[in-house]
CSV table of C-alpha atoms in Angstrom, one decimal:
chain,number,residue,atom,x,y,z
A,152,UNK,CA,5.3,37.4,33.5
A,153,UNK,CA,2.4,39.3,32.0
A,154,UNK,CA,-0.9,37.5,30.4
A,155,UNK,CA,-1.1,37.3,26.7
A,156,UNK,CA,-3.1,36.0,24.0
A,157,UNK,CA,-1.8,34.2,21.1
A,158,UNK,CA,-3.8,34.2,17.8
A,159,UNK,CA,-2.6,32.1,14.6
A,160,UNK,CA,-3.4,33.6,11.2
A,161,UNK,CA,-2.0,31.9,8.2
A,162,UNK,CA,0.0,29.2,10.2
A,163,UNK,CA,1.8,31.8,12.1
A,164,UNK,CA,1.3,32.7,16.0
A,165,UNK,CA,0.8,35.7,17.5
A,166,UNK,CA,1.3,36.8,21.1
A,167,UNK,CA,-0.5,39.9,21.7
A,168,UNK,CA,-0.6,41.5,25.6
A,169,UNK,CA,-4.0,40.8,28.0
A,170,UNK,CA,-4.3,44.0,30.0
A,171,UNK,CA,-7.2,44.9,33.2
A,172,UNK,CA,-9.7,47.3,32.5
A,173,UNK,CA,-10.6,49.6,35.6
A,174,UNK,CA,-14.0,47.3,36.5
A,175,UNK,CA,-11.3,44.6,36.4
A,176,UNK,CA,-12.7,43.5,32.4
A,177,UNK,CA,-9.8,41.9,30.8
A,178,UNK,CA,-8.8,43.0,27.4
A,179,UNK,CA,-6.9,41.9,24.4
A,180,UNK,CA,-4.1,44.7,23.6
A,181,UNK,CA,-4.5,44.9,19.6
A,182,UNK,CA,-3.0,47.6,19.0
A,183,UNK,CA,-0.2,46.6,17.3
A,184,UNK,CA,-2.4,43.9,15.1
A,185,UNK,CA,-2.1,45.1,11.7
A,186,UNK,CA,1.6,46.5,11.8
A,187,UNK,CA,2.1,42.4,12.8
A,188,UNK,CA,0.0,40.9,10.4
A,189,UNK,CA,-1.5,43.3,8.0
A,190,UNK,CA,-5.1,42.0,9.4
A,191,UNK,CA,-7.7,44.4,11.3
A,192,UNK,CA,-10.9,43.8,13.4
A,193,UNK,CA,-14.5,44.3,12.9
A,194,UNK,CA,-16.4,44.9,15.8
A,195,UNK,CA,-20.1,46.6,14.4
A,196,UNK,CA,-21.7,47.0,17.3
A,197,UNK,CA,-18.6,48.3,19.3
A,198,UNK,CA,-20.1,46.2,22.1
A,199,UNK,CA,-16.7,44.3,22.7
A,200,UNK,CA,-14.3,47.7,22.2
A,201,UNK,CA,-12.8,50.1,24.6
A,202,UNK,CA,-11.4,53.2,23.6
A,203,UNK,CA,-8.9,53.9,26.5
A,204,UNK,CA,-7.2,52.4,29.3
């Protein structure tokens, strides 16, 4: 079974997929955040964001 990560936003919970970056980081997959809960992220800095797989 793959890794996930549940969030809970407004008393519901989310499962979103953990993947392995290629230095072996492990991500959260949000991708499909907003189409699931209408909510987006901030990340200012982009210190905790990668662009690609």
């Amino acid at each position: 079974m793959s890794e996930t990560a549940k969030i809970e936003l407004d008393g519901k919970v989310y499962e979103l997929p953990v993947i392995v970056g290629s230095e072996n980081e492990k991500a959260i997959d949000i991708s499909k955040l907003r189409d699931l809960t209408g909510y987006i992220t901030l990340d200012t800095g982009y210190k905790n964001t990668g662009a690609t797989k």
